[in-house]
Coordinates of C-alpha atoms in Angstrom, one line a residue:
X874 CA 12.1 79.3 113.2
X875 CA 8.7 80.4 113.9
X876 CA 7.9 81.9 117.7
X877 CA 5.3 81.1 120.0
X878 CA 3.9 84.5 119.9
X879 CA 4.7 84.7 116.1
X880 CA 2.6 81.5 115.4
X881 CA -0.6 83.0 117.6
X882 CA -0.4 85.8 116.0
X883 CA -0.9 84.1 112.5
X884 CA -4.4 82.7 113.9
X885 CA -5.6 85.4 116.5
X886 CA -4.6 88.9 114.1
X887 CA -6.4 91.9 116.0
X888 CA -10.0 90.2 116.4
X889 CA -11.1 90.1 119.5
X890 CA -14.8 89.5 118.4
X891 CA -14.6 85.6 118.8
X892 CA -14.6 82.4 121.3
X893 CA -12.0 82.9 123.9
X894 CA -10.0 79.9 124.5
X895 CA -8.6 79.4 128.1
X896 CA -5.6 77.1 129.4
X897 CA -7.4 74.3 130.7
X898 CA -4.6 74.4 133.4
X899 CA -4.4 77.6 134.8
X900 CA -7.7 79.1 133.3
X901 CA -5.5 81.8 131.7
X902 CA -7.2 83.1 128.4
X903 CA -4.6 82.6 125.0
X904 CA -7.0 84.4 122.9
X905 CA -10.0 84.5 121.2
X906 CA -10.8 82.4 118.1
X907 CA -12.4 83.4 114.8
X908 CA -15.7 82.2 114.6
X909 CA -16.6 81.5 111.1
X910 CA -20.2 82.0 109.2
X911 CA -22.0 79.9 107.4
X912 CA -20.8 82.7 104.5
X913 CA -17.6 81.6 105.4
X914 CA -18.0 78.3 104.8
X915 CA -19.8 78.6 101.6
X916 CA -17.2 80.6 100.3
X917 CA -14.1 77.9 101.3
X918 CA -16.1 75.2 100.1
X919 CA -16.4 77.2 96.8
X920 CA -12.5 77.6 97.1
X921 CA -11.3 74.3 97.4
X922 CA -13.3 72.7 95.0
X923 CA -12.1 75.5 92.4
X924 CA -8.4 74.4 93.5
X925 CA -9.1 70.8 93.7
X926 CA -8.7 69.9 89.9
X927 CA -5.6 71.8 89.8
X928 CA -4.2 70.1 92.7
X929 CA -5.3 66.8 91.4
X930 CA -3.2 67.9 88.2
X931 CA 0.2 68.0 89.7
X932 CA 0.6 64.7 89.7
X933 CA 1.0 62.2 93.0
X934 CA 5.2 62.9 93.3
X935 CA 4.3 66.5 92.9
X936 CA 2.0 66.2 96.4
X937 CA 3.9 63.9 98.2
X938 CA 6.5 65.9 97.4
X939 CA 4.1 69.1 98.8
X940 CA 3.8 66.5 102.6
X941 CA 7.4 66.3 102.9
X942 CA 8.0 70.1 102.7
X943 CA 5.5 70.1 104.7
X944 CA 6.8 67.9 107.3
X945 CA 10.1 69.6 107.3
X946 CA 8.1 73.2 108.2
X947 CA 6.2 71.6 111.3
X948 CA 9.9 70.7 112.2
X949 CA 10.9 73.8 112.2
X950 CA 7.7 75.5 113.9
X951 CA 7.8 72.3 116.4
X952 CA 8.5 74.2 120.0
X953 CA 5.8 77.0 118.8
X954 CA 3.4 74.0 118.0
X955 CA 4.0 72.4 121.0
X956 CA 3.3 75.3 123.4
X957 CA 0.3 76.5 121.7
X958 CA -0.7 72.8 122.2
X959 CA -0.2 72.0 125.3
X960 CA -1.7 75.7 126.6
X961 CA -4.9 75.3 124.7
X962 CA -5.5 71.2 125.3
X963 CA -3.9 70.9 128.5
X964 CA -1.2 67.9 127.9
X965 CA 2.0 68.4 129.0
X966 CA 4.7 68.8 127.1
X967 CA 7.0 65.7 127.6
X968 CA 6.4 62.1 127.8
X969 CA 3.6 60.8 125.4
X970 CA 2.2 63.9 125.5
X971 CA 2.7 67.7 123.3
X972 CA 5.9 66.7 122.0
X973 CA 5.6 63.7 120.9
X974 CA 1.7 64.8 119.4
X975 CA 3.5 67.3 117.4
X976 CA 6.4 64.7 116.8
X977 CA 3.8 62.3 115.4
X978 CA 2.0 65.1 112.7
X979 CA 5.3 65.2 110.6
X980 CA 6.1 61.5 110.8
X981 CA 2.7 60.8 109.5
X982 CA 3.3 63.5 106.7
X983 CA 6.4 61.7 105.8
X984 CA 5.4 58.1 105.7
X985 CA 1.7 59.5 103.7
X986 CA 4.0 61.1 101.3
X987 CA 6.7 57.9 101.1
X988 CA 3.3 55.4 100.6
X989 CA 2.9 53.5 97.0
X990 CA 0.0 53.2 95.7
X991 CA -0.1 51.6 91.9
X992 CA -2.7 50.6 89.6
X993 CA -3.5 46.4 90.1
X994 CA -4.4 44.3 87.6
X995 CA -7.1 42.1 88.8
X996 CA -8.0 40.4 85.6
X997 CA -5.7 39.6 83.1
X998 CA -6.7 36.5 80.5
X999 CA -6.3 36.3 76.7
X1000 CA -9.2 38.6 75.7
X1001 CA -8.9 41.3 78.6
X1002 CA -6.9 43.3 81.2
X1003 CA -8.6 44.9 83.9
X1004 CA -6.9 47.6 86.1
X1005 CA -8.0 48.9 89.7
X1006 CA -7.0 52.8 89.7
X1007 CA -8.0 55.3 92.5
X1008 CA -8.8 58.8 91.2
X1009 CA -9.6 61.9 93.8
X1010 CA -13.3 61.9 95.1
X1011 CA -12.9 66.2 95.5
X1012 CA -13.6 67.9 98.9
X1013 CA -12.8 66.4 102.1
X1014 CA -14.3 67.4 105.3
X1015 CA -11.9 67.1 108.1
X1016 CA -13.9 67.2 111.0
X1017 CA -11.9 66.9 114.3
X1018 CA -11.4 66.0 118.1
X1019 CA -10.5 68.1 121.1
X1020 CA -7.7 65.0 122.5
X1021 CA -5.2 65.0 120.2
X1022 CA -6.5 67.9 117.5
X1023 CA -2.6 67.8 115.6
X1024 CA -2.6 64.0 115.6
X1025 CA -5.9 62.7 114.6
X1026 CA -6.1 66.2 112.3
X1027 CA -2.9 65.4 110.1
X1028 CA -4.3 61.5 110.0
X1029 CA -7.2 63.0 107.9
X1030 CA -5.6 65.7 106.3
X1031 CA -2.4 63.9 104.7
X1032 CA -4.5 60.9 102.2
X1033 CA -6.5 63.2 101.6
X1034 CA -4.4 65.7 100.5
X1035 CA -1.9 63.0 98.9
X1036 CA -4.6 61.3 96.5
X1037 CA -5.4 64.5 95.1
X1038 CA -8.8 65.8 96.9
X1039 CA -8.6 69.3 98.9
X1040 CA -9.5 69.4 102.4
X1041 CA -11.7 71.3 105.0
X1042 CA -11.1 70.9 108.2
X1043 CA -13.2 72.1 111.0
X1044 CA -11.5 71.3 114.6
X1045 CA -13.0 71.1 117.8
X1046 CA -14.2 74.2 119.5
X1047 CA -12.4 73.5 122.6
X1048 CA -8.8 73.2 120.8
X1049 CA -9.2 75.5 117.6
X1050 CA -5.9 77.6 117.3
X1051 CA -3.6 74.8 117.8
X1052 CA -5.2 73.2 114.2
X1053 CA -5.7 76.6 112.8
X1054 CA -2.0 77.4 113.6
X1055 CA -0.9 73.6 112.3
X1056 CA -2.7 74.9 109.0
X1057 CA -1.0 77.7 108.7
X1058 CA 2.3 76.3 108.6
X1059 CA 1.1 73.4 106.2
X1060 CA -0.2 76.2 104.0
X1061 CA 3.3 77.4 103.5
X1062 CA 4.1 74.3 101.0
X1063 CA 0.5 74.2 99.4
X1064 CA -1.1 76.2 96.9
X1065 CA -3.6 78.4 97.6
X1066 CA -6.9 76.7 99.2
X1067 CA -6.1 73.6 98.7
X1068 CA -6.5 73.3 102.6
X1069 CA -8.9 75.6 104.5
X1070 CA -10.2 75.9 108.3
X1071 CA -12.9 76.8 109.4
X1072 CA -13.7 77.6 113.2
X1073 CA -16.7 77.9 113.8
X1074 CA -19.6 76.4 116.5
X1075 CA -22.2 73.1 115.8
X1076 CA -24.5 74.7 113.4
X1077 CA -21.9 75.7 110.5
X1078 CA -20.2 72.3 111.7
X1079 CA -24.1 70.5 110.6
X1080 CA -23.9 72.7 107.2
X1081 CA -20.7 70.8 106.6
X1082 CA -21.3 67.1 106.9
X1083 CA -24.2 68.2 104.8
X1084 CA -23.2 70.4 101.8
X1085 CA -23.7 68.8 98.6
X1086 CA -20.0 69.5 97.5
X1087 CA -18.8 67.7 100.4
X1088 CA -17.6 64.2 99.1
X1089 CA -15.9 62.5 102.2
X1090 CA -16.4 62.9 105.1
X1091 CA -13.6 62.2 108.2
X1092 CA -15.0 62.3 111.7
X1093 CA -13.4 61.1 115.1
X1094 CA -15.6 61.9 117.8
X1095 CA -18.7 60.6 119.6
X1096 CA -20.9 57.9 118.7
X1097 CA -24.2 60.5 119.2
X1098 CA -22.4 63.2 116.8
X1099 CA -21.5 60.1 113.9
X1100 CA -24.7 59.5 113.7
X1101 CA -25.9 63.1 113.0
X1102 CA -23.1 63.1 110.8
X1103 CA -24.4 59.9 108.8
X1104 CA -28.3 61.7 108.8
X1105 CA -27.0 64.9 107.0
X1106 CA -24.4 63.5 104.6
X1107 CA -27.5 61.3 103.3
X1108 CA -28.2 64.2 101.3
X1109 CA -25.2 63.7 98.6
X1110 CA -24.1 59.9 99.6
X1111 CA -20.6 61.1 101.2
X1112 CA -18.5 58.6 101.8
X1113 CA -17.1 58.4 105.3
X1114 CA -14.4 57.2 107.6
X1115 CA -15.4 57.3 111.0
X1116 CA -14.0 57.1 114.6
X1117 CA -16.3 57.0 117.1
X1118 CA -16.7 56.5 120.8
X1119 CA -14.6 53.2 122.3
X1120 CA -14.6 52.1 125.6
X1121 CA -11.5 49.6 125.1
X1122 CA -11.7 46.4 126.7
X1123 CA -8.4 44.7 128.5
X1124 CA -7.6 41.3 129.6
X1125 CA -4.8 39.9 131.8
X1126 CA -4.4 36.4 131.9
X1127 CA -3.7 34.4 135.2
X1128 CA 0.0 33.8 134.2
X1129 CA 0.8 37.3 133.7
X1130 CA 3.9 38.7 135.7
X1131 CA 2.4 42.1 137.2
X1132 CA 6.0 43.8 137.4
X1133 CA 6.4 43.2 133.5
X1134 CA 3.6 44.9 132.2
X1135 CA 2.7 47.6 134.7
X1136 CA 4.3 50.5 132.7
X1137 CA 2.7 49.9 129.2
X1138 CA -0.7 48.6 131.3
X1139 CA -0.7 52.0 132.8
X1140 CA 0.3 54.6 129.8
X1141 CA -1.8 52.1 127.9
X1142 CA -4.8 53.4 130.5
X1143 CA -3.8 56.6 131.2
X1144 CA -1.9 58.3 128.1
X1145 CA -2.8 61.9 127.9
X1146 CA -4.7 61.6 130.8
X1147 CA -6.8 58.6 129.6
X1148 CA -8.6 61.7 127.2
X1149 CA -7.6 59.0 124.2
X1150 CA -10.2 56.9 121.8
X1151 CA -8.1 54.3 122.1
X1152 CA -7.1 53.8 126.1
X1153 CA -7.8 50.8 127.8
X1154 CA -11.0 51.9 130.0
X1155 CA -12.1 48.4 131.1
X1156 CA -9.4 46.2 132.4
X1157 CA -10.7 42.6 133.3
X1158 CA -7.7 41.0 135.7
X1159 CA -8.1 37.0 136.6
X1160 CA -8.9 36.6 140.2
X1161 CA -5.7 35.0 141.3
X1162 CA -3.8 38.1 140.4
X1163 CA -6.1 40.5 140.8
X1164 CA -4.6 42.6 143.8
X1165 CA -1.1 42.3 142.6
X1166 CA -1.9 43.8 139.0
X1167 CA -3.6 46.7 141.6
X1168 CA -0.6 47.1 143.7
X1169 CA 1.3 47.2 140.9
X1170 CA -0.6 50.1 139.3
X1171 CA -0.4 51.8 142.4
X1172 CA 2.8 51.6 142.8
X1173 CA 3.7 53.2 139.5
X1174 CA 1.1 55.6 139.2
X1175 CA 3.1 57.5 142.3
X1176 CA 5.8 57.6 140.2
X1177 CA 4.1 59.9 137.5
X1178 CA 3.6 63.4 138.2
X1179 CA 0.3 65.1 137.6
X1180 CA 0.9 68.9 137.4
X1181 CA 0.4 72.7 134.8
X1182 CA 1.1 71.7 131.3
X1183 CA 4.5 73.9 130.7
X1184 CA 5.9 72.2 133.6
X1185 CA 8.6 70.4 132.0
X1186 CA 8.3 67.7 135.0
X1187 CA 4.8 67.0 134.2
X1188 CA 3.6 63.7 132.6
X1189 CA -0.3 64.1 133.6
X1190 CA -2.0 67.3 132.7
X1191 CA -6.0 68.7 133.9
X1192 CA -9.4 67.4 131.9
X1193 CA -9.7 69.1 129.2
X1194 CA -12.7 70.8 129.8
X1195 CA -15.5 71.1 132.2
X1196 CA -17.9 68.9 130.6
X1197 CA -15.5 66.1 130.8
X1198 CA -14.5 67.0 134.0
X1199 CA -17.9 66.6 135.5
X1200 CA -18.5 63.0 133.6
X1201 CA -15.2 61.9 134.9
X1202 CA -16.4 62.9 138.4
X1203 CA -19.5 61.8 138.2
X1204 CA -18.9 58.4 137.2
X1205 CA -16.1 57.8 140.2
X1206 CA -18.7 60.0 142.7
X1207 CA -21.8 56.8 141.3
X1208 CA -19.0 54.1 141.7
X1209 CA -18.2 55.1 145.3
X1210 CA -21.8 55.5 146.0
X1211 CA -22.3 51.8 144.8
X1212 CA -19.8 50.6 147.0
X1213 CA -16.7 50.3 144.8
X1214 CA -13.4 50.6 146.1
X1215 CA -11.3 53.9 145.4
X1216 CA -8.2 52.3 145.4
X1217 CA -6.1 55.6 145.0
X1218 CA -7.7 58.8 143.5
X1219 CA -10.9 59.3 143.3
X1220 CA -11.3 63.2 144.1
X1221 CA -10.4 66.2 142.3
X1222 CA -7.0 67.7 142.7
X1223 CA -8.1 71.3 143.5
X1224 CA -4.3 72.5 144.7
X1225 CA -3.6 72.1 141.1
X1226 CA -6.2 74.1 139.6
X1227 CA -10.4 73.2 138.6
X1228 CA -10.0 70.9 135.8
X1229 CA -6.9 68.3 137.5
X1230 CA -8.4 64.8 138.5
X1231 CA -5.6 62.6 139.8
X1232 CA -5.2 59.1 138.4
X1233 CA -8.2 57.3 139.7
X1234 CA -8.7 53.3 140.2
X1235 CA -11.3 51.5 141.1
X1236 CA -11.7 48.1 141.9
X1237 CA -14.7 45.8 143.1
X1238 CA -17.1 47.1 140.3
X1239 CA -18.8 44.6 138.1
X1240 CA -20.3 44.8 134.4
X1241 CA -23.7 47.0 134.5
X1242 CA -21.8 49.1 136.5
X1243 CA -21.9 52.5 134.4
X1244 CA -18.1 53.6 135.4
X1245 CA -17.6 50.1 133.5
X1246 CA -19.8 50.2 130.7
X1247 CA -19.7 54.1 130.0
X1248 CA -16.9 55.6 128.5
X1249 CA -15.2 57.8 131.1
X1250 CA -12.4 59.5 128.7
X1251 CA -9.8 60.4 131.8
X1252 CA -7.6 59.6 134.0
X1253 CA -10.0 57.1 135.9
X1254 CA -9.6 52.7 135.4
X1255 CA -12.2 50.4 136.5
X1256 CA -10.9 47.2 137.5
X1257 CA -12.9 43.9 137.3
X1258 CA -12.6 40.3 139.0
X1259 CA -12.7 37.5 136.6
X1260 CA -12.7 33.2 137.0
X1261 CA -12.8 32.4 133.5
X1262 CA -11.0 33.5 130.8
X1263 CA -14.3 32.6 128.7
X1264 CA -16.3 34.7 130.8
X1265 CA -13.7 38.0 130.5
X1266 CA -14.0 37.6 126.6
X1267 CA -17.8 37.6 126.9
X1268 CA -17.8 40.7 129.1
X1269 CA -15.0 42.3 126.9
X1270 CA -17.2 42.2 124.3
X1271 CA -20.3 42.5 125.5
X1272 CA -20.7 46.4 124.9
X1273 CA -21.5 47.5 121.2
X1274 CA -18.0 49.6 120.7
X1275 CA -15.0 47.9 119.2
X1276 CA -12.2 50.3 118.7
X1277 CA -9.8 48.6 120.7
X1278 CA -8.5 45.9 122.7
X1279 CA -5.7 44.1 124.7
X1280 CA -4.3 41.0 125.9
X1281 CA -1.9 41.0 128.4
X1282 CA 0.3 37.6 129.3
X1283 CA 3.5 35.6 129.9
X1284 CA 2.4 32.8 127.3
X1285 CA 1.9 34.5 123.6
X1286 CA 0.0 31.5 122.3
X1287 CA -2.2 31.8 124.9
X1288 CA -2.9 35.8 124.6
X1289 CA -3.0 35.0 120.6
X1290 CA -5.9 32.8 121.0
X1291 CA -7.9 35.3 123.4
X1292 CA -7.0 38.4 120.8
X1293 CA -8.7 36.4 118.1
X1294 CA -11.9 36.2 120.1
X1295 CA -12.1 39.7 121.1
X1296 CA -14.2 42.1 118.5
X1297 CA -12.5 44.6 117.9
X1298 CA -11.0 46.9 114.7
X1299 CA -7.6 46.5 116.9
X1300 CA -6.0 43.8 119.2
X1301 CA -3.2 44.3 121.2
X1302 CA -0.7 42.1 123.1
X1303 CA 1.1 43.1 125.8
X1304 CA 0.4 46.9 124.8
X1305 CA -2.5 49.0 124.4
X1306 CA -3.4 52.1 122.3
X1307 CA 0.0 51.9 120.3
X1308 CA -0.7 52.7 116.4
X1309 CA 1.6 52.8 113.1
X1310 CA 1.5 54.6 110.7
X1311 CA 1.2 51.7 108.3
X1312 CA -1.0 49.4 110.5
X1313 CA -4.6 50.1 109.3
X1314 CA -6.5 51.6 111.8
X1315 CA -10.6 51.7 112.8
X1316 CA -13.4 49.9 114.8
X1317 CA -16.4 47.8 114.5
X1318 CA -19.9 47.9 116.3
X1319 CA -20.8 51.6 117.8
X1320 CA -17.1 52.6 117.5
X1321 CA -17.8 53.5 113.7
X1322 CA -16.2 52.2 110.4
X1323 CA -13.7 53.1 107.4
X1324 CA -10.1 52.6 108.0
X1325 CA -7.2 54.9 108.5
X1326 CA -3.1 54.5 107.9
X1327 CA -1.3 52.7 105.2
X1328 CA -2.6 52.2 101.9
X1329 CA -5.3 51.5 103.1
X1330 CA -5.7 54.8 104.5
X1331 CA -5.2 56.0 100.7
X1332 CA -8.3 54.4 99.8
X1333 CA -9.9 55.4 101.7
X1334 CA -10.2 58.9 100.5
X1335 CA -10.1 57.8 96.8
X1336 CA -12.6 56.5 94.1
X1337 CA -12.0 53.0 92.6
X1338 CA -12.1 52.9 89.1
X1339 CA -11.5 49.8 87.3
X1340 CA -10.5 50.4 83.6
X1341 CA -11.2 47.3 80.8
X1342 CA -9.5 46.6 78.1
X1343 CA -8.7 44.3 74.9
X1344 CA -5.8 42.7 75.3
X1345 CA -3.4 43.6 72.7

């Protein structure tokens, strides 16, 4: 079983040339991080796509084979993961937080490898058969987030890897050594450069989405940074999957029981500190229950404690960085100025250390408002007065992002009808945020496009070929 110190170790080595990487909740440096050329990058690039037809050649039970090893080493690695994690990205380590991040990279390696895939015959009449197949496309780009780096990193890596293609992954530069460490371990049941990080700042991070060896590209991120990522990959026509910025829309119905929902409604809000794509950040509440659905929210938001990431008590970790920190802020400092009411929250937790913002809500705001129509990506929930159910939909999906949304009801008919109006790659009911691994995943409008999960997650990251024959 791998150590904590063993495992940084692997990623740091003697160097201390590169980008130091501080606890986001004590400010405490880990260590610093390599910091990759644009030599570097050529050279892995020129790696993996050496490796990739060899890889390709084993066969698909050879590499799904390859993912369940690989699950079964992250299992064994899982305690060092999960510190590294929740040091470097600031989540705690219980609840749905380091543990269960690290939990969720080898269950997504298992299911990848378990997923079938087989050749369809979509034309079969008494001249011709026609079979669908999906080949490898050749290098992947990985390119990750800074929220959940493990989670939405293995979600790219494992198709990829499983139909065939190798994989670069470049993570965020606020949560590097936690993927570089991840990669390390996954390495152990790989052959050599099939799957290669790079760490390394914006610039080599542009030469990637636009190398002309690059043939998919996998982004989760901001809307801003997809685009710059569609402009350079125009070059050589990648194909891309992307996840991009959501500012999920919730709806509770009048006949909603408060008491019933307020735990999902809250971790639905407020998981890893409401740092998630997929979090409910608007939640529309009808007018005749509008201050119970708040009390109730208050009520168990006391009961979840905010405090250092290796606290084992903790549930609610800091911002990750200070960037977000000041958005979160400054978007509850403009509401307050407006004239909305900071129901509980609404300043930072400075006992705790610079980057903790306590759970924040804040009702009496109204669409146009920009803590309701601007992603806030933390622990901070508007809260909005409706009359008509017709009227929440429109506002719901009035924005141009479409990652995710939620319905929230006694009366499942009735919430099924609203879900089919909402636009939206995802609807939930009753929940919010809560993805399998076999449930296609990705969003419409601003929030980007491709899907991930399942099979059709698998082709995602594959070429269709369809092959015509005589019939015999």
């Amino acid at each position: 079983m791998t150590t904590y110190d063993e495992l940084l170790q692997r990623v740091l080595g003697d160097d201390t040339s590169g980008k130091p990487v501080r606890e986001p909740a004590t400010g405490e440096l880990i260590g610093y991080a390599p910091l990759h050329s644009a030599d570097d990058l050529e050279s892995a690039i020129s790696r993996a796509d050496r490796a990739q037809p060899g890889w390709a050649a084993l066969g698909d039970a050879a590499r799904a084979n390859a993912l369940r090893r690989a699950a079964d080493l992250v299992d064994g690695s899982s305690e060092a993961l999960v510190e590294l994690l929740a040091r470097e990205q600031g989540k705690p380590l219980n609840g749905p937080n380091a543990r269960f991040e690290v939990g969720a990279v080898s269950t997504w390696l298992r299911v990848t490898a378990d997923l079938q895939l087989d050749p369809q015959v979509v034309v079969e009449d008494e001249n011709l058969v026609a079979e669908l197949v999906y080949e490898p496309l050749g290098v992947v780009a990985a390119i990750g987030p800074w929220n959940w780096p493990l989670m939405i990193g293995i979600w790219q890596i494992a198709p990829s890897l499983r139909m065939g293609n190798t994989v670069i992954v470049k993570p965020s530069g606020y949560t590097p050594l936690s993927v570089l460490a991840l990669i390390s371990i996954l390495n152990e049941a790989l052959p050599a450069d099939v799957l290669i990080g790079i760490s390394a700042g914006r610039d080599v991070g542009a030469l990637l989405a636009a190398h002309r060896r690059i043939a998919k590209i996998m982004f989760t991120g901001s809307t801003a940074t997809g685009r710059s990522i569609i402009e350079s990959s125009a070059g050589n026509l990648a194909r891309l999957t992307l996840e991009l910025g959501g500012n999920d829309a919730g709806i509770v119905l009048p006949d909603t029981d408060p008491e019933a929902i307020v735990g999902d409604l809250f971790w639905g809000a407020f998981i890893n500190t409401g740092q998630t794509c997929a979090a409910l950040k608007r939640l529309y509440v009808h007018e005749s229950q509008y201050e119970n659905v708040i009390d109730a929210l208050v009520r168990f938001s006391t009961s979840v404690p905010l405090g250092p990431s290796l606290d084992e008590t903790s549930l609610l970790g800091p911002v990750q960085n200070q960037a977000q920190f000041e958005i979160v802020s400054g978007l509850v400092e403009d509401a307050r100025a407006r004239g909305a009411r900071i129901v509980t929250g609404g300043s930072p937790a400075k006992e705790l250390g610079d980057l903790f913002y306590p759970v924040t809500l804040v009702a009496d705001v109204t669409d146009g408002d920009p803590i309701v129509d601007e992603e806030q990506f933390g622990p901070v929930l508007p809260i909005i007065k409706y009359t008509e159910v017709d009227e929440a939909v429109r506002n719901a999906n009035r924005l141009n992002v479409g990652l995710g949304a939620s319905v929230w009801s006694s009366d499942l008919a009735a919430a099924s009808e609203v879900a089919g109006k909402l636009k939206a790659g995802s609807v939930w009911i009753n929940r919010h945020g809560t993805l399998h691994p076999l449930a296609p995943f990705g969003g419409v409008k601003g929030s980007g496009y491709g899907l991930e999960f399942g099979v059709d997650g698998l082709k995602a990251v594959a070429a269709p070929k369809v092959i015509h024959r005589p019939r015999a």
